[in-house]
mmCIF file of C-alpha atoms and ligand atoms in Angstrom:
data_model
loop_
_atom_site.group_PDB
_atom_site.id
_atom_site.type_symbol
_atom_site.label_atom_id
_atom_site.label_comp_id
_atom_site.label_asym_id
_atom_site.label_seq_id
_atom_site.Cartn_x
_atom_site.Cartn_y
_atom_site.Cartn_z
ATOM 1 C CA MET R 1 67.169 122.912 211.135
ATOM 2 C CA THR R 2 63.978 124.591 209.831
ATOM 3 C CA GLN R 3 61.390 122.177 208.462
ATOM 4 C CA ILE R 4 61.193 122.912 204.727
ATOM 5 C CA LYS R 5 60.689 119.507 203.174
ATOM 6 C CA PRO R 6 57.175 118.922 201.827
ATOM 7 C CA PRO R 7 55.165 116.102 203.342
ATOM 8 C CA ALA R 8 54.998 113.190 201.039
ATOM 9 C CA GLN R 9 51.353 113.245 200.096
ATOM 10 C CA VAL R 10 51.260 116.908 199.057
ATOM 11 C CA LYS R 11 49.616 117.545 195.661
ATOM 12 C CA PRO R 12 51.432 119.921 193.332
ATOM 13 C CA LEU R 13 49.844 123.401 193.065
ATOM 14 C CA ASP R 14 46.928 123.262 190.645
ATOM 15 C CA ARG R 15 47.743 125.460 187.546
ATOM 16 C CA ALA R 16 44.407 127.228 187.980
ATOM 17 C CA PHE R 17 45.816 128.786 191.087
ATOM 18 C CA ALA R 18 48.211 130.851 188.980
ATOM 19 C CA LEU R 19 45.360 132.932 187.668
ATOM 20 C CA GLU R 20 43.455 133.014 191.000
ATOM 21 C CA ALA R 21 46.642 134.409 192.576
ATOM 22 C CA VAL R 22 46.412 137.499 190.354
ATOM 23 C CA ARG R 23 43.106 138.451 191.738
ATOM 24 C CA VAL R 24 44.494 138.646 195.259
ATOM 25 C CA THR R 25 47.415 140.982 194.356
ATOM 26 C CA GLU R 26 45.113 142.984 192.023
ATOM 27 C CA ALA R 27 42.649 143.521 194.851
ATOM 28 C CA ALA R 28 45.342 144.782 197.215
ATOM 29 C CA ALA R 29 46.878 147.071 194.555
ATOM 30 C CA ILE R 30 43.531 148.616 193.694
ATOM 31 C CA ALA R 31 42.770 149.317 197.360
ATOM 32 C CA ALA R 32 46.228 150.914 197.804
ATOM 33 C CA TYR R 33 45.761 153.089 194.725
ATOM 34 C CA ALA R 34 43.231 155.277 196.606
ATOM 35 C CA GLU R 35 46.013 155.977 199.132
ATOM 36 C CA ILE R 36 48.809 156.905 196.690
ATOM 37 C CA GLY R 37 50.458 160.263 197.526
ATOM 38 C CA ARG R 38 48.332 160.903 200.640
ATOM 39 C CA GLY R 39 51.252 160.741 202.967
ATOM 40 C CA ASN R 40 49.559 158.145 205.164
ATOM 41 C CA GLU R 41 51.546 154.882 205.219
ATOM 42 C CA HIS R 42 49.461 153.172 207.810
ATOM 43 C CA GLN R 43 46.234 153.925 205.913
ATOM 44 C CA ALA R 44 47.708 152.699 202.714
ATOM 45 C CA ASP R 45 48.823 149.466 204.229
ATOM 46 C CA HIS R 46 45.572 148.934 205.947
ATOM 47 C CA ALA R 47 43.554 149.361 202.762
ATOM 48 C CA ALA R 48 45.780 146.789 200.949
ATOM 49 C CA VAL R 49 45.731 144.284 203.851
ATOM 50 C CA GLU R 50 41.912 144.353 204.075
ATOM 51 C CA ALA R 51 41.440 143.914 200.420
ATOM 52 C CA MET R 52 44.014 141.143 200.051
ATOM 53 C CA ARG R 53 42.431 139.257 202.970
ATOM 54 C CA ALA R 54 38.990 139.506 201.440
ATOM 55 C CA ALA R 55 40.337 138.268 198.113
ATOM 56 C CA PHE R 56 42.012 135.283 199.745
ATOM 57 C CA ASN R 57 38.846 134.460 201.564
ATOM 58 C CA ARG R 58 37.073 134.048 198.226
ATOM 59 C CA LEU R 59 39.526 131.346 197.028
ATOM 60 C CA PRO R 60 38.990 127.569 197.247
ATOM 61 C CA ILE R 61 42.108 127.066 199.437
ATOM 62 C CA ASP R 62 42.979 125.989 202.831
ATOM 63 C CA GLY R 63 45.612 128.664 203.266
ATOM 64 C CA THR R 64 48.011 129.311 206.141
ATOM 65 C CA VAL R 65 49.860 132.592 206.279
ATOM 66 C CA VAL R 66 53.453 131.852 207.100
ATOM 67 C CA ILE R 67 54.903 135.207 206.102
ATOM 68 C CA GLY R 68 52.474 138.038 206.833
ATOM 69 C CA GLU R 69 51.756 141.280 208.540
ATOM 70 C CA GLY R 70 53.357 140.333 211.844
ATOM 71 C CA GLU R 71 52.595 138.125 214.809
ATOM 72 C CA ARG R 72 49.055 137.703 216.025
ATOM 73 C CA ASP R 73 49.303 140.175 218.891
ATOM 74 C CA GLU R 74 50.689 142.902 216.608
ATOM 75 C CA ALA R 75 48.696 142.465 213.365
ATOM 76 C CA PRO R 76 44.876 142.217 213.385
ATOM 77 C CA MET R 77 44.776 140.796 209.795
ATOM 78 C CA LEU R 78 46.942 138.486 207.770
ATOM 79 C CA PHE R 79 49.053 137.668 210.862
ATOM 80 C CA ILE R 80 51.391 134.696 210.802
ATOM 81 C CA GLY R 81 49.375 131.553 211.336
ATOM 82 C CA GLU R 82 46.092 133.076 210.187
ATOM 83 C CA LYS R 83 43.957 130.638 208.074
ATOM 84 C CA VAL R 84 42.441 132.009 204.897
ATOM 85 C CA GLY R 85 40.282 130.730 202.128
ATOM 86 C CA GLN R 86 37.070 128.814 201.819
ATOM 87 C CA GLY R 87 38.678 125.375 202.161
ATOM 88 C CA GLY R 88 40.308 123.215 199.538
ATOM 89 C CA LEU R 89 43.894 122.882 198.485
ATOM 90 C CA SER R 90 46.312 123.186 201.330
ATOM 91 C CA VAL R 91 48.868 126.044 200.724
ATOM 92 C CA ASP R 92 51.255 128.102 202.722
ATOM 93 C CA ILE R 93 51.268 131.726 201.925
ATOM 94 C CA ALA R 94 53.844 134.501 202.004
ATOM 95 C CA LEU R 95 52.405 137.932 201.446
ATOM 96 C CA ASP R 96 53.073 141.632 201.457
ATOM 97 C CA PRO R 97 49.910 143.420 200.471
ATOM 98 C CA LEU R 98 51.878 146.617 200.116
ATOM 99 C CA GLU R 99 55.617 146.194 199.571
ATOM 100 C CA GLY R 100 56.557 149.901 199.673
ATOM 101 C CA THR R 101 54.129 151.723 202.094
ATOM 102 C CA THR R 102 56.460 154.800 202.019
ATOM 103 C CA LEU R 103 56.698 154.667 198.291
ATOM 104 C CA THR R 104 52.948 154.662 198.023
ATOM 105 C CA ALA R 105 52.419 157.385 200.618
ATOM 106 C CA LYS R 106 54.919 159.536 198.695
ATOM 107 C CA ALA R 107 53.720 158.438 195.191
ATOM 108 C CA MET R 108 57.197 157.126 194.412
ATOM 109 C CA ALA R 109 58.080 154.360 191.932
ATOM 110 C CA ASN R 110 58.083 150.596 192.516
ATOM 111 C CA ALA R 111 55.384 149.942 195.188
ATOM 112 C CA LEU R 112 53.942 146.360 194.617
ATOM 113 C CA ALA R 113 51.248 144.141 196.049
ATOM 114 C CA VAL R 114 52.941 140.704 196.256
ATOM 115 C CA MET R 115 52.272 137.143 197.490
ATOM 116 C CA ALA R 116 53.473 133.601 196.943
ATOM 117 C CA MET R 117 51.523 130.332 197.513
ATOM 118 C CA ALA R 118 53.539 127.162 197.999
ATOM 119 C CA GLU R 119 53.164 123.574 199.046
ATOM 120 C CA PRO R 120 52.822 123.430 202.811
ATOM 121 C CA GLY R 121 56.033 123.432 204.771
ATOM 122 C CA THR R 122 58.233 124.406 201.827
ATOM 123 C CA MET R 123 58.918 128.162 202.514
ATOM 124 C CA LEU R 124 61.305 129.441 205.179
ATOM 125 C CA ASN R 125 59.205 130.812 207.945
ATOM 126 C CA ALA R 126 61.360 133.954 207.976
ATOM 127 C CA PRO R 127 61.023 136.149 211.088
ATOM 128 C CA ASP R 128 60.767 139.864 210.710
ATOM 129 C CA THR R 129 64.534 140.516 210.834
ATOM 130 C CA TYR R 130 67.078 141.498 208.271
ATOM 131 C CA MET R 131 68.513 139.159 205.693
ATOM 132 C CA ASP R 132 71.779 139.613 203.999
ATOM 133 C CA LYS R 133 71.076 138.798 200.392
ATOM 134 C CA ILE R 134 72.916 138.390 197.070
ATOM 135 C CA ALA R 135 71.069 137.685 193.858
ATOM 136 C CA ILE R 136 71.761 137.517 190.165
ATOM 137 C CA GLY R 137 69.624 136.662 187.084
ATOM 138 C CA PRO R 138 69.342 133.398 185.223
ATOM 139 C CA GLY R 139 71.868 131.749 182.771
ATOM 140 C CA HIS R 140 74.987 131.558 184.919
ATOM 141 C CA LYS R 141 76.921 128.637 186.390
ATOM 142 C CA GLU R 142 75.613 127.859 189.883
ATOM 143 C CA GLY R 143 77.779 129.469 192.601
ATOM 144 C CA VAL R 144 79.367 132.134 190.370
ATOM 145 C CA VAL R 145 78.786 134.704 193.177
ATOM 146 C CA ASP R 146 78.652 133.956 196.899
ATOM 147 C CA LEU R 147 77.263 135.741 199.875
ATOM 148 C CA ASP R 148 80.528 135.151 201.790
ATOM 149 C CA ALA R 149 82.950 136.355 199.073
ATOM 150 C CA GLU R 150 84.264 139.884 199.078
ATOM 151 C CA PRO R 151 81.929 142.319 197.237
ATOM 152 C CA GLY R 152 84.827 143.155 194.826
ATOM 153 C CA ASP R 153 85.268 139.449 194.006
ATOM 154 C CA ASN R 154 81.452 139.135 193.335
ATOM 155 C CA ILE R 155 81.609 142.136 190.981
ATOM 156 C CA ASN R 156 84.507 140.590 189.096
ATOM 157 C CA ALA R 157 82.745 137.186 189.010
ATOM 158 C CA ILE R 158 79.511 138.501 187.537
ATOM 159 C CA ALA R 159 81.475 140.679 185.064
ATOM 160 C CA ARG R 160 83.337 137.590 183.855
ATOM 161 C CA ALA R 161 80.194 135.539 183.637
ATOM 162 C CA LYS R 162 78.533 138.235 181.500
ATOM 163 C CA GLY R 163 81.572 138.856 179.375
ATOM 164 C CA ILE R 164 81.674 142.544 180.476
ATOM 165 C CA LYS R 165 84.098 144.805 182.323
ATOM 166 C CA PRO R 166 83.621 145.359 186.107
ATOM 167 C CA GLY R 167 83.061 149.023 185.233
ATOM 168 C CA GLU R 168 79.964 147.947 183.205
ATOM 169 C CA VAL R 169 78.379 146.143 186.145
ATOM 170 C CA THR R 170 75.490 147.704 188.082
ATOM 171 C CA ALA R 171 74.826 146.478 191.552
ATOM 172 C CA LEU R 172 71.478 147.350 193.198
ATOM 173 C CA VAL R 173 71.742 148.235 196.972
ATOM 174 C CA MET R 174 69.274 149.727 199.431
ATOM 175 C CA ASP R 175 70.179 153.331 200.278
ATOM 176 C CA ARG R 176 70.925 152.841 204.005
ATOM 177 C CA PRO R 177 73.788 153.965 206.318
ATOM 178 C CA ARG R 178 74.375 150.231 207.042
ATOM 179 C CA HIS R 179 75.602 149.846 203.479
ATOM 180 C CA GLU R 180 78.186 152.529 203.411
ATOM 181 C CA ALA R 181 81.140 150.059 203.477
ATOM 182 C CA LEU R 182 79.502 147.694 200.955
ATOM 183 C CA ILE R 183 78.838 150.615 198.550
ATOM 184 C CA ALA R 184 82.409 151.799 198.839
ATOM 185 C CA LYS R 185 83.740 148.307 198.093
ATOM 186 C CA ILE R 186 81.465 147.924 195.093
ATOM 187 C CA ARG R 187 82.573 151.278 193.620
ATOM 188 C CA LYS R 188 86.204 150.470 194.425
ATOM 189 C CA ALA R 189 85.790 147.338 192.244
ATOM 190 C CA GLY R 190 84.761 149.764 189.491
ATOM 191 C CA ALA R 191 81.068 148.940 189.397
ATOM 192 C CA LYS R 192 78.149 151.319 189.452
ATOM 193 C CA VAL R 193 75.646 151.307 192.288
ATOM 194 C CA LYS R 194 71.954 151.932 191.848
ATOM 195 C CA LEU R 195 70.429 152.892 195.166
ATOM 196 C CA ILE R 196 66.798 152.238 196.114
ATOM 197 C CA THR R 197 64.886 153.730 199.051
ATOM 198 C CA ASP R 198 62.490 150.850 199.528
ATOM 199 C CA GLY R 199 61.094 147.856 197.783
ATOM 200 C CA ASP R 200 63.796 145.194 197.513
ATOM 201 C CA VAL R 201 61.489 142.449 196.382
ATOM 202 C CA ALA R 202 61.297 144.409 193.115
ATOM 203 C CA GLY R 203 65.027 145.100 193.467
ATOM 204 C CA VAL R 204 66.044 141.449 193.552
ATOM 205 C CA ILE R 205 63.688 140.790 190.598
ATOM 206 C CA GLU R 206 65.384 143.535 188.562
ATOM 207 C CA THR R 207 68.440 141.361 188.289
ATOM 208 C CA THR R 208 66.562 138.901 186.096
ATOM 209 C CA ASP R 209 65.538 141.498 183.531
ATOM 210 C CA ALA R 210 68.260 142.790 181.212
ATOM 211 C CA ALA R 211 66.139 145.898 180.483
ATOM 212 C CA THR R 212 66.643 147.190 184.019
ATOM 213 C CA GLY R 213 70.458 147.268 183.607
ATOM 214 C CA VAL R 214 70.884 145.696 187.094
ATOM 215 C CA ASP R 215 73.365 142.789 187.200
ATOM 216 C CA ILE R 216 73.485 142.032 190.922
ATOM 217 C CA TYR R 217 71.626 142.666 194.139
ATOM 218 C CA MET R 218 73.606 142.937 197.249
ATOM 219 C CA GLY R 219 73.049 143.913 200.944
ATOM 220 C CA LEU R 220 70.590 143.700 203.826
ATOM 221 C CA GLY R 221 66.821 143.952 203.401
ATOM 222 C CA GLY R 222 63.973 142.446 205.145
ATOM 223 C CA ALA R 223 63.974 138.663 205.606
ATOM 224 C CA PRO R 224 60.294 138.207 204.696
ATOM 225 C CA GLU R 225 60.918 140.236 201.514
ATOM 226 C CA GLY R 226 63.863 137.835 200.911
ATOM 227 C CA VAL R 227 61.595 134.780 200.793
ATOM 228 C CA LEU R 228 59.136 136.609 198.498
ATOM 229 C CA ALA R 229 61.925 137.563 196.163
ATOM 230 C CA ALA R 230 63.132 133.898 196.242
ATOM 231 C CA ALA R 231 59.704 132.655 195.245
ATOM 232 C CA ALA R 232 59.914 134.788 192.174
ATOM 233 C CA LEU R 233 63.376 133.655 191.302
ATOM 234 C CA ARG R 234 62.393 130.023 191.774
ATOM 235 C CA CYS R 235 60.071 130.675 188.889
ATOM 236 C CA ILE R 236 61.956 132.996 186.596
ATOM 237 C CA GLY R 237 65.307 131.476 187.289
ATOM 238 C CA GLY R 238 68.413 133.248 188.782
ATOM 239 C CA GLN R 239 70.475 132.663 191.892
ATOM 240 C CA MET R 240 70.071 133.945 195.364
ATOM 241 C CA GLN R 241 71.553 133.305 198.753
ATOM 242 C CA GLY R 242 70.473 134.768 202.173
ATOM 243 C CA ARG R 243 71.432 134.755 205.765
ATOM 244 C CA LEU R 244 69.358 136.052 208.672
ATOM 245 C CA VAL R 245 70.857 139.049 210.491
ATOM 246 C CA PHE R 246 69.812 139.754 214.019
ATOM 247 C CA ARG R 247 70.084 142.979 215.951
ATOM 248 C CA ASN R 248 69.203 141.624 219.317
ATOM 249 C CA ASP R 249 68.186 138.630 221.443
ATOM 250 C CA ASP R 250 64.515 139.384 220.911
ATOM 251 C CA GLU R 251 64.927 138.895 217.108
ATOM 252 C CA ARG R 252 66.895 135.657 217.747
ATOM 253 C CA ALA R 253 64.078 134.473 219.910
ATOM 254 C CA ARG R 254 61.529 135.206 217.237
ATOM 255 C CA ALA R 255 63.555 133.207 214.771
ATOM 256 C CA ALA R 256 63.741 130.255 217.168
ATOM 257 C CA LYS R 257 60.021 130.466 217.639
ATOM 258 C CA TRP R 258 59.445 130.046 213.873
ATOM 259 C CA GLY R 259 61.689 126.972 213.908
ATOM 260 C CA VAL R 260 65.000 128.437 212.857
ATOM 261 C CA THR R 261 67.649 126.524 214.857
ATOM 262 C CA ASP R 262 70.823 127.369 212.981
ATOM 263 C CA LEU R 263 70.893 131.185 213.264
ATOM 264 C CA THR R 264 74.031 131.570 211.051
ATOM 265 C CA ARG R 265 72.840 129.278 208.170
ATOM 266 C CA LYS R 266 73.461 130.413 204.568
ATOM 267 C CA TYR R 267 70.222 129.703 202.739
ATOM 268 C CA SER R 268 70.250 128.801 199.003
ATOM 269 C CA LEU R 269 67.367 129.691 196.766
ATOM 270 C CA HIS R 270 65.976 126.200 197.231
ATOM 271 C CA ASP R 271 66.379 126.463 201.015
ATOM 272 C CA LEU R 272 64.262 129.645 200.993
ATOM 273 C CA VAL R 273 61.520 128.196 198.869
ATOM 274 C CA ALA R 274 61.845 124.440 198.452
ATOM 275 C CA GLY R 275 58.583 123.362 196.876
ATOM 276 C CA ASP R 276 56.349 124.108 193.958
ATOM 277 C CA VAL R 277 55.378 127.857 194.247
ATOM 278 C CA VAL R 278 53.166 130.462 192.458
ATOM 279 C CA PHE R 279 54.256 134.085 192.640
ATOM 280 C CA SER R 280 52.099 137.074 191.878
ATOM 281 C CA ALA R 281 52.790 140.805 191.976
ATOM 282 C CA THR R 282 50.623 143.774 190.861
ATOM 283 C CA GLY R 283 52.072 147.244 190.435
ATOM 284 C CA VAL R 284 50.715 149.921 192.769
ATOM 285 C CA THR R 285 52.881 152.794 191.573
ATOM 286 C CA ASP R 286 54.628 152.657 188.165
ATOM 287 C CA GLY R 287 57.857 150.683 188.399
ATOM 288 C CA SER R 288 60.698 148.974 186.790
ATOM 289 C CA MET R 289 58.751 145.741 186.310
ATOM 290 C CA LEU R 290 55.131 146.767 186.341
ATOM 291 C CA ARG R 291 52.990 149.741 185.527
ATOM 292 C CA GLY R 292 51.001 150.891 188.580
ATOM 293 C CA VAL R 293 47.256 151.161 189.038
ATOM 294 C CA HIS R 294 45.626 153.916 186.839
ATOM 295 C CA ARG R 295 42.178 155.362 186.348
ATOM 296 C CA ASP R 296 40.861 155.322 182.810
ATOM 297 C CA GLY R 297 37.383 156.826 182.585
ATOM 298 C CA ASP R 298 35.050 154.386 184.337
ATOM 299 C CA PHE R 299 37.768 151.835 184.677
ATOM 300 C CA ILE R 300 40.749 151.071 186.847
ATOM 301 C CA THR R 301 43.673 149.403 184.999
ATOM 302 C CA THR R 302 46.203 147.149 186.624
ATOM 303 C CA GLU R 303 49.338 145.358 185.479
ATOM 304 C CA SER R 304 50.418 142.049 187.113
ATOM 305 C CA VAL R 305 52.979 139.321 186.726
ATOM 306 C CA VAL R 306 52.286 135.756 187.699
ATOM 307 C CA MET R 307 54.689 132.886 187.621
ATOM 308 C CA ARG R 308 54.809 129.210 188.445
ATOM 309 C CA SER R 309 57.894 127.330 189.375
ATOM 310 C CA ALA R 310 56.583 124.052 188.066
ATOM 311 C CA THR R 311 56.685 125.183 184.419
ATOM 312 C CA GLY R 312 58.690 128.469 184.679
ATOM 313 C CA THR R 313 55.824 130.236 182.826
ATOM 314 C CA VAL R 314 55.780 133.938 183.428
ATOM 315 C CA ARG R 315 52.581 135.821 182.457
ATOM 316 C CA TRP R 316 51.995 139.544 182.408
ATOM 317 C CA ILE R 317 48.386 140.337 182.949
ATOM 318 C CA ARG R 318 46.884 143.748 182.063
ATOM 319 C CA ALA R 319 43.477 144.082 183.411
ATOM 320 C CA ARG R 320 40.662 146.609 183.215
ATOM 321 C CA HIS R 321 38.293 146.701 186.134
ATOM 322 C CA ARG R 322 34.959 148.400 186.478
ATOM 323 C CA ARG R 323 35.172 151.007 189.172
ATOM 324 C CA VAL R 324 32.191 149.398 190.941
ATOM 325 C CA GLN R 325 32.821 145.655 190.949
ATOM 326 C CA ALA R 326 30.723 142.673 191.713
ATOM 327 C CA SER R 327 32.654 140.262 193.923
HETATM 328 C C1 LIG T 1 63.220 146.260 202.599
HETATM 329 C C2 LIG T 1 62.201 146.742 201.656
HETATM 330 C C3 LIG T 1 60.979 147.330 202.223
HETATM 331 O O1 LIG T 1 62.109 147.519 204.328
HETATM 332 O O2 LIG T 1 63.159 144.925 202.791
HETATM 333 C C4 LIG T 1 63.348 147.123 203.801
HETATM 334 O O3 LIG T 1 61.866 145.789 200.692
HETATM 335 C C5 LIG T 1 64.218 146.671 204.956
HETATM 336 O O4 LIG T 1 64.198 147.392 206.163
HETATM 337 O O5 LIG T 1 60.189 148.024 201.316
HETATM 338 P P1 LIG T 1 64.793 148.852 206.367
HETATM 339 O O6 LIG T 1 63.687 149.880 205.922
HETATM 340 O O7 LIG T 1 64.942 148.912 207.897
HETATM 341 O O8 LIG T 1 66.029 148.965 205.659
HETATM 342 C C6 LIG T 1 61.333 148.242 203.402
HETATM 343 O O9 LIG T 1 62.097 149.315 202.920
HETATM 344 C C7 LIG T 1 60.024 148.815 204.111
HETATM 345 O O10 LIG T 1 59.235 147.814 204.584
#
């Protein structure tokens, strides 16, 4: 079984880190802003990664990247296992400097810079495979929906829990050929399907906000994105389950390398992120949850959300940055 229990002597995450975390995602988002709409995904990602890494290295933490840009031999920066920070509080870090490289390159909605910092050893070290996920917002009896239930049964269950008709339920699913059968089953149950092209961290989080109209997230997205979304849900509330999905033996071997022994395990929200966690996201392009980065005369404006699981506090932070900044 994957090691996800915190060592006994771990200190809870200091509350000051909630605000420090924002600087990290702001830096990545501002760097990505310059690349919005330029059609160059690689360049956009690179700019965000570099800026996020520099921001991490200004923090008084002893950070270890557990979910990052890839393995050491394939990612020059923010690779899995990389140490960041100036030294101090020990934290594990899950990050995606640009969740939605294509969205950014095409100037489409919902690109984010995201990261989560947690007590060491408490986040699933998810390999870069798919994860089958189901998520709903807060306020419902535990187990009301289940990853292993039929999609139609889950639609009926969330409808009952919300006191609405199945026809009033909206399920959010990634627009991929692999979801053809799932989408058909959801529609057969009477529900509506909102399709997204990318960005399922924001997609999962949409279930927690009544204003989005999304009642449930279903389907396969990236496993690292699953852990990041779980970190957010640990703070805001809500339910989520996930199971790794492998396409080949190479992916199974990667999972084993990161300590996953039960390849078929169904992870609960607390299995994905077990400890105290801080989650931060800054909008890159305008989206359902956050406004993107904008220019306002001599300033750049950002909108971020930062949350702590310890207290469940969710803060929205709108910031104005001078275009030439002191570090
Ligand atoms: C998602 C989504 C990402 O990858 O997890 C997805 O959040 C999963 O992979 O923004 P596929 O693209 O293969 O479906 C992204 O779309 C891109 O990294």
